[in-house]
Every structure is written in C-alpha cells, then in structure tokens.
Coordinates of C-alpha atoms in Angstrom, one line a residue:
X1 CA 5.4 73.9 14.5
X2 CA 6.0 71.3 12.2
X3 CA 3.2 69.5 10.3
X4 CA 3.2 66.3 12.4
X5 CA 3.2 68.1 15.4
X6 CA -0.1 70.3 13.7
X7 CA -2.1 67.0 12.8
X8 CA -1.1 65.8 16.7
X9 CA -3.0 69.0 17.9
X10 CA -5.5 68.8 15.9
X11 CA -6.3 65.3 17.2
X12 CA -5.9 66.6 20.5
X13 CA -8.3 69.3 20.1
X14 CA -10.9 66.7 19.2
X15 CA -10.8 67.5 15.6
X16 CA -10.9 64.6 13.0
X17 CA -8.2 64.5 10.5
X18 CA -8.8 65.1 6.5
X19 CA -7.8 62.9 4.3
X20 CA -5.0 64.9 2.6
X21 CA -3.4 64.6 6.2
X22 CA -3.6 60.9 6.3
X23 CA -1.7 61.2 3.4
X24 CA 0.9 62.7 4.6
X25 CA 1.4 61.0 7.1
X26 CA 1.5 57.7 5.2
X27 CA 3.9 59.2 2.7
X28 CA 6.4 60.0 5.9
X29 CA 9.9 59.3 5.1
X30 CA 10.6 55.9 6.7
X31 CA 14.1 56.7 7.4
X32 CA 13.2 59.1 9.8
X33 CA 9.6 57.9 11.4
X34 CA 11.0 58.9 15.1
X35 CA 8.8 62.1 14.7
X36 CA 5.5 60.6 13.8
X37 CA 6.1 57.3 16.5
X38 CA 6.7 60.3 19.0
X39 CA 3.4 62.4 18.2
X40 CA 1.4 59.0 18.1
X41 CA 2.8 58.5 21.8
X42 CA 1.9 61.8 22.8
X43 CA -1.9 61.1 21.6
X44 CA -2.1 57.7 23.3
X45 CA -0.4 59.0 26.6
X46 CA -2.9 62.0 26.5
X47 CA -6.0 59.6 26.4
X48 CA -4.3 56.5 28.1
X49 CA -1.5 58.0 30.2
X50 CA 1.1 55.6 30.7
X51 CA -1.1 52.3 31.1
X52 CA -0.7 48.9 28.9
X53 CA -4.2 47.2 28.7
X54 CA -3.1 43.5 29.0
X55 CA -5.1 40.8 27.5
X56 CA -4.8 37.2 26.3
X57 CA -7.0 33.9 25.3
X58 CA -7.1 30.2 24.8
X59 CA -7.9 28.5 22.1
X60 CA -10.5 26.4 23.4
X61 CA -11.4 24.6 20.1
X62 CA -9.4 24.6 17.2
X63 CA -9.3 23.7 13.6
X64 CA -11.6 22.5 10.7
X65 CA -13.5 26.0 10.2
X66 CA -15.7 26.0 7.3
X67 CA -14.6 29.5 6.1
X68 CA -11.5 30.0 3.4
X69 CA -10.2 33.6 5.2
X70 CA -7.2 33.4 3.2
X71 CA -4.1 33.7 6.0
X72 CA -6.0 31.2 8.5
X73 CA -4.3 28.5 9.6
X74 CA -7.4 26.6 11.0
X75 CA -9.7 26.6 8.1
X76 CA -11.0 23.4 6.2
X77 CA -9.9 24.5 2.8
X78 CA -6.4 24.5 3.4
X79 CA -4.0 21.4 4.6
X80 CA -2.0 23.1 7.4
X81 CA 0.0 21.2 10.1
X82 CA -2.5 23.9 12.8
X83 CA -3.6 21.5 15.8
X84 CA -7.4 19.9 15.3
X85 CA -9.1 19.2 18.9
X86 CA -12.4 19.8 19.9
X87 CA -13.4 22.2 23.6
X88 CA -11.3 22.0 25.5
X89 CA -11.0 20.1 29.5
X90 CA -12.3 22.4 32.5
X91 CA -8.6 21.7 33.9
X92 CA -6.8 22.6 31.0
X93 CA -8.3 26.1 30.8
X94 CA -8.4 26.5 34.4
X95 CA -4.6 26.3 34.2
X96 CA -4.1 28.7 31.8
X97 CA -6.9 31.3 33.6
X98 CA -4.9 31.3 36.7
X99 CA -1.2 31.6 35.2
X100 CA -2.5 34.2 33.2
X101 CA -4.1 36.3 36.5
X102 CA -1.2 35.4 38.2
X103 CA 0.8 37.6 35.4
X104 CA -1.9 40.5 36.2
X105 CA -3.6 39.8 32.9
X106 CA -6.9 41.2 33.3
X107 CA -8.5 40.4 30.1
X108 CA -9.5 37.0 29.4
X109 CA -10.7 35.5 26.2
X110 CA -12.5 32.1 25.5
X111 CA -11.7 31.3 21.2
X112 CA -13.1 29.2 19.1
X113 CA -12.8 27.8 15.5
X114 CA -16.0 28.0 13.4
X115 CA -18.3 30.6 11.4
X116 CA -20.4 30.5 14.6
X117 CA -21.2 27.9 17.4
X118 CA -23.2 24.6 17.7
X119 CA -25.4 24.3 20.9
X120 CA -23.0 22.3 22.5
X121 CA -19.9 24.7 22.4
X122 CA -22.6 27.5 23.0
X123 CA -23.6 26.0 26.4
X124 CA -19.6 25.3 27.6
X125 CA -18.8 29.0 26.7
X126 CA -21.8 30.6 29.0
X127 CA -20.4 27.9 31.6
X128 CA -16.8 29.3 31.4
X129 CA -17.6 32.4 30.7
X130 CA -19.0 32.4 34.5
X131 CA -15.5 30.4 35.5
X132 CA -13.5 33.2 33.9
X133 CA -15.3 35.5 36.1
X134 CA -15.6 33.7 39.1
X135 CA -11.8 34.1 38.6
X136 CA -11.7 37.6 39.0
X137 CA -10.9 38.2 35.6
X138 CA -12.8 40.3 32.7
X139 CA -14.7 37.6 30.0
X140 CA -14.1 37.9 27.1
X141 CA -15.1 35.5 23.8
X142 CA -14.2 34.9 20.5
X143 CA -16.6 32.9 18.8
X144 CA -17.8 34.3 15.2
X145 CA -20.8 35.2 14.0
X146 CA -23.3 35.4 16.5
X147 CA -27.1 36.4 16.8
X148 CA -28.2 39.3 18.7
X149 CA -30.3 36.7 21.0
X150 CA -26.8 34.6 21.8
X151 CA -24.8 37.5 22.6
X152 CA -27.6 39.1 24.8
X153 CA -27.5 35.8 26.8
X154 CA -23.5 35.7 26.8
X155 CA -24.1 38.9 28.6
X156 CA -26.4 37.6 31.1
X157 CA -24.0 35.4 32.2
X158 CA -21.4 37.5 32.5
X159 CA -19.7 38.2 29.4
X160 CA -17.9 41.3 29.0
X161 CA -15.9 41.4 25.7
X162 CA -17.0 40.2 22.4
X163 CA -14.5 39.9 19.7
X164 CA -15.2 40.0 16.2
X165 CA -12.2 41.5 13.5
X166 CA -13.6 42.7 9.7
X167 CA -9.5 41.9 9.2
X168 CA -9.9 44.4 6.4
X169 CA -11.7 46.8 4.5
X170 CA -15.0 46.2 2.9
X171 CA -13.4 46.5 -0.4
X172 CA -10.2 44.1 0.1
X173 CA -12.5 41.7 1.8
X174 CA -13.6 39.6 -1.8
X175 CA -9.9 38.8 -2.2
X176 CA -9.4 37.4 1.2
X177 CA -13.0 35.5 1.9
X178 CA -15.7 34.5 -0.1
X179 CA -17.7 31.7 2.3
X180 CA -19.2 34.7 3.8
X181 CA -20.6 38.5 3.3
X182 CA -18.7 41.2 4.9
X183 CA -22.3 42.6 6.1
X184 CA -22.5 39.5 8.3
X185 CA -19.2 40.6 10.3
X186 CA -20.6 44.0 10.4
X187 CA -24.1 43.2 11.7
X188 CA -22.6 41.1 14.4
X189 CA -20.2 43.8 15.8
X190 CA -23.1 46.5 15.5
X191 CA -25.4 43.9 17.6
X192 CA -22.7 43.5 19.9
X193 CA -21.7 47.7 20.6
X194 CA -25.4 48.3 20.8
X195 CA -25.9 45.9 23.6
X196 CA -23.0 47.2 25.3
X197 CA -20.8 44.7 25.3
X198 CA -16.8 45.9 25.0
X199 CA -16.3 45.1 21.5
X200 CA -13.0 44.4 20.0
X201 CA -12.7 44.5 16.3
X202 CA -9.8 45.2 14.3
X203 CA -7.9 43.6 11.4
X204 CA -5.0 41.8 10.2
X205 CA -2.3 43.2 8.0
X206 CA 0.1 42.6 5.3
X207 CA -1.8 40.1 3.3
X208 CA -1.9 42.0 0.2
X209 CA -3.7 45.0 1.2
X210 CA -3.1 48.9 0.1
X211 CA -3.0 51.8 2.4
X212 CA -6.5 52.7 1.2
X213 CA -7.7 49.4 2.4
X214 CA -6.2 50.2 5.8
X215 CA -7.5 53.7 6.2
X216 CA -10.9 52.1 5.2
X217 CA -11.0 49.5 7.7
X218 CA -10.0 52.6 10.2
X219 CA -12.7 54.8 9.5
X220 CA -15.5 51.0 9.3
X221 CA -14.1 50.9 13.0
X222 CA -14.6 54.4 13.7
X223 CA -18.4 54.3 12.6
X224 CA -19.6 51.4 14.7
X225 CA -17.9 52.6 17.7
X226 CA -15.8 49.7 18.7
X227 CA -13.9 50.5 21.7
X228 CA -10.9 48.3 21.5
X229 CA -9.0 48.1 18.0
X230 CA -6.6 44.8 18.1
X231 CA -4.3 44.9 15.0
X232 CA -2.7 41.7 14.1
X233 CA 0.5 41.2 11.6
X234 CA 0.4 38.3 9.0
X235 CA 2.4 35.4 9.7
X236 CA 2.7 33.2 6.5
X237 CA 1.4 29.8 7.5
X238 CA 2.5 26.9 5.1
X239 CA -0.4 25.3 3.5
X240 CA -2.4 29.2 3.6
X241 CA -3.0 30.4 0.2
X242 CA -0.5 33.7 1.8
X243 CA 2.1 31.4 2.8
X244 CA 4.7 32.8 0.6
X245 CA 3.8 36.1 1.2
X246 CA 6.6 38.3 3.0
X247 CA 6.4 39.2 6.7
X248 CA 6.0 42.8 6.8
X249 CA 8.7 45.2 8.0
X250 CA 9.0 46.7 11.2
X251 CA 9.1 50.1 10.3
X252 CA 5.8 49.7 8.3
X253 CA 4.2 47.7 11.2
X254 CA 4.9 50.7 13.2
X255 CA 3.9 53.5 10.7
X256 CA 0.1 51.5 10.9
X257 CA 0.1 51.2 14.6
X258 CA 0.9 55.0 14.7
X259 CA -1.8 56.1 12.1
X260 CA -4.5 53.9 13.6
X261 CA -3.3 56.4 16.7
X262 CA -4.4 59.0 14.6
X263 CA -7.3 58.4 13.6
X264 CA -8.5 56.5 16.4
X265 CA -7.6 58.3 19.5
X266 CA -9.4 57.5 22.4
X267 CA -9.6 53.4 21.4
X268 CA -7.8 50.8 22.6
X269 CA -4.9 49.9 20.4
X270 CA -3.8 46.2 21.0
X271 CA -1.0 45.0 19.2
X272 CA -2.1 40.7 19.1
X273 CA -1.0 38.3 16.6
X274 CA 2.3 38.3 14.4
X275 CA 4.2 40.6 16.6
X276 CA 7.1 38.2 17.5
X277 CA 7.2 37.9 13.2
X278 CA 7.7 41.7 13.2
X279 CA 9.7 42.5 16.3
X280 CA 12.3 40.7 17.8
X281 CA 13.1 40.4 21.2
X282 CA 15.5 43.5 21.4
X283 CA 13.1 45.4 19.2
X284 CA 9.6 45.1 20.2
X285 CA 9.3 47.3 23.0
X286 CA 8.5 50.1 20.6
X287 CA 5.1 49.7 19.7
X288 CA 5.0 50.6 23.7
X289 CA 5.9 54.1 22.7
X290 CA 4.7 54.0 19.3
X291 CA 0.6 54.5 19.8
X292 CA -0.4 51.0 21.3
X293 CA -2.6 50.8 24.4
X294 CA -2.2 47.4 24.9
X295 CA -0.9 43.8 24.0
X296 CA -1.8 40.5 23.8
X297 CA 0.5 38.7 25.7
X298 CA 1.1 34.5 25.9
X299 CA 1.0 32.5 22.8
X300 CA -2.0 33.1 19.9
X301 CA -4.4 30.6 18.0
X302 CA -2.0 28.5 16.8
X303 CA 1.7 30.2 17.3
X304 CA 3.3 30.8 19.8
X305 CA 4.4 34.4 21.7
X306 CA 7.0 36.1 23.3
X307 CA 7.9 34.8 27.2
X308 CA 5.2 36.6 29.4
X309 CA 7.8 37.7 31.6
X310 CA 9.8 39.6 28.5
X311 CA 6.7 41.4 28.0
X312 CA 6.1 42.6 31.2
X313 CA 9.5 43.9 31.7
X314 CA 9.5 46.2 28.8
X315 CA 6.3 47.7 29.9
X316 CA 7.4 48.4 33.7
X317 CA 10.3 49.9 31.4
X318 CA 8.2 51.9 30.0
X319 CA 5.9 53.1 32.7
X320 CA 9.1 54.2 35.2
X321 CA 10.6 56.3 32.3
X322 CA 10.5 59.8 33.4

C-alpha cells in the first residue's frame, strides 16, 4: 500500500492526520496528482456516496460595503465597474427562486453587501427568508456579521443556513482586511453552529496566501464545527487591490479541493466562486471526482457562472458511472 492510499485509511478509520502527512501530501508531484484526486474521491464517496449537494443565491443588495477585504469587488474602497443597487423587487427574486427549484437546486441563499444589516434589509430578509421556504426550498442567508439575537430570530422564521467565510487563516487575514477583527467573523460563525443553524464557512484562495495559511484556515473550520465548507477561487477584479494577481492553476485548485477532503471528511465541500476562472468547460467536471460534495451552480455576486444545464450534465455523468 502506497502512502496516499495509508493516509486515505487512516481518514477512513476516523483517525486525524498529522501534520508531516499534510505535508506530503502538499508536496505531491503535480504531474501525476491522479492518485491523490482518486483517494480524495474515495473519502467523499465513503461519507457522501455519489450525491452533489446543489446550492446557489442572489444577490439581493449589492455594492458600497464599508469593508476593504482585499479581492472584493463590492467594497467602498475600491472603484470597480461591480453593479450598485439596493434590495432587491419581490418579483425579481421570485424569478430566480423558481428557475433555480425548477433546476432541482435545493439550497437557496438570500446575499447581501455590508459588514452587517440595517433594520430595513433585516426585516426584507425574515420576509423572504419565509418566501424561500414557502417555496419548498432550504433558506439560506448571507448577510455578515450578525448578533446572536438576529440570527436566533432568522431562525424563527425559518432560516436554515447561515453563511459566513473567515476567507483565510487567522494569520493571513491582516494582509487581506483591516476594517474589521478576525474574532468578529469567528464569534459570528460560533453563534451561528451553537444555535444550530447549518453553517457554511469556508475561504477564498489564491490571493497571496501559503499552504500554511490554507491548512490553518482548515483546521479554524474544523474547531468550530461548520458543516459545509464552500471554497472559492480568486478571480482578479479590475479596480481590487489583487487585480493583477494570476488566476490560479487547475492542478493547484484541485490539489486544495482534495486536501480540504482530507482533512475535513465528513463536511460538505462546495466548490462556489471562481470555478469557471479555473476550469473550463471541457475541464471542470473534475472537482466532481476530485473530493467536492457540492457546487454552487448559476452565476455569483457579481460574475457570472457556467450554464446551469452544463453543470447538471456533468453530475448525472458522474452519478451513472459504474
């Protein structure tokens, strides 16, 4: 048995991985990386079998945040040509609510621009997070930093998901954002696990980080007990501080997705924003069978995605593979 296919037992066996293992699995040979995307399969198939947890979200107010995250095309600090508009019209959002359920999304997610939310976006979320429901689908939110008290009354109304990414590790963090205290993220997705809602928290990568930074944010995850883990790829937006910075590679996209596998095992692994800057249409089936649990499907904040139906194809691929 080779040592891939040791640290893949191991993880099977409910054992947590050491840190010299990481290691080596960071340090494998990116020219032949079948072996490691195959072991990370056989981890998520083992906790997942052969299901793609499909989610997506609209972008219900955008623009003019007050924080300076670094790769964010919405924020204040930066002149970006990102879409300004405040909540948006029942209609609008209806629309996209039932083309989405009519692709068999069953995660749906209400976003908004903003540290956290005024009283007036705070009442049209509880409102729509009951329309998202009424629908049929599972409510979801992403809306900064909230109290305990407002996410304990999103939950009375029905909400389901809260969403909330530390985009990187605690260290890394300083260079990336300074209007606000890592703590504050943290607090806010520890609120939101201990009053069981279905927290999603993950990160984005390739905006200068190191591989230490990503096992970090890994093992931040790990501790709070998030049970969905979205990981999102940079895509350099003009007027962004990291707009000159280089889209990352697929291979190394696909070596994170797998160690995340690894080291998170039995969480959702969604594979959200920057995947068509990654992958390609020919080539992005293979996070399917490279660790990831699920995708984010439809366009993102302020990008747009692959073609719905594209997406569902490859994972009806996927699931009728023998």
């Amino acid at each position: 048995m080779n040592m891939v296919e040791r640290i893949k037992e191991k993880v099977l066996s409910g054992e947590d991985i050491s840190y010299g293992e990481i290691r080596f699995l960071i340090d494998f040979p990116e020219d032949d990386i079948q072996p490691l995307l195959n072991a990370a399969y056989e981890i998520k198939k083992a906790f997942f079998s052969s299901k793609i947890d499909l989610c997506s979200i609209a972008n219900v107010k955008s623009g003019l945040c007050s924080e300076d995250c670094k790769f964010c095309a919405q924020s204040a600090h930066y002149k970006t040509e990102s879409s300004v508009y405040e909540y948006i019209g029942e209609k609008k959002l209806r629309d996209a609510i039932e083309f989405y359920k009519s692709k068999g999304v069953r995660r749906f997610a209400l976003v908004t621009s903003g540290k956290t939310l005024d009283e007036e976006t705070f009442d049209r979320i509880l409102k729509d997070v009951k329309l998202i429901k009424d629908y049929g689908l599972v409510p979801d939110i992403s809306a900064g930093i909230l109290t305990k008290d407002q996410l304990l009354r999103l939950k009375d109304a029905g909400l389901n998901g809260f969403h909330h990414n530390l985009e990187t590790s605690r260290t890394f963090f300083p260079k990336i954002c300074s209007t606000h205290d890592y703590d504050e993220d943290v607090k806010t997705v520890k609120d939101a696990v201990e009053l069981g809602l279905y927290v999603c928290s993950g990160g984005i990568f390739g905006i200068g980080e190191s591989w230490e930074d990503r096992v970090e944010l890994a093992y931040e995850l790990k501790s709070l007990n998030v049970q969905s883990v979205p990981i999102n790829f940079l895509n350099p937006i003009k007027g962004t501080p990291l707009e000159d910075r280089p889209v990352m590679s697929e291979i190394e996209a696909l070596k994170i997705i797998a160690i995340y596998r690894f080291i998170l095992p039995d969480r959702q692994i969604r594979i959200c924003g920057g995947r068509n800057r990654v992958f390609n249409e020919r080539s992005k089936s293979i996070i399917l069978k490279s660790g990831a649990s699920g995708i984010m499907v439809g366009d993102y904040l302020t990008t747009t995605g692959f073609p719905i139906d594209s997406d569902l194809k490859d994972i009806k691929d996927i699931c009728n593979e023998k």
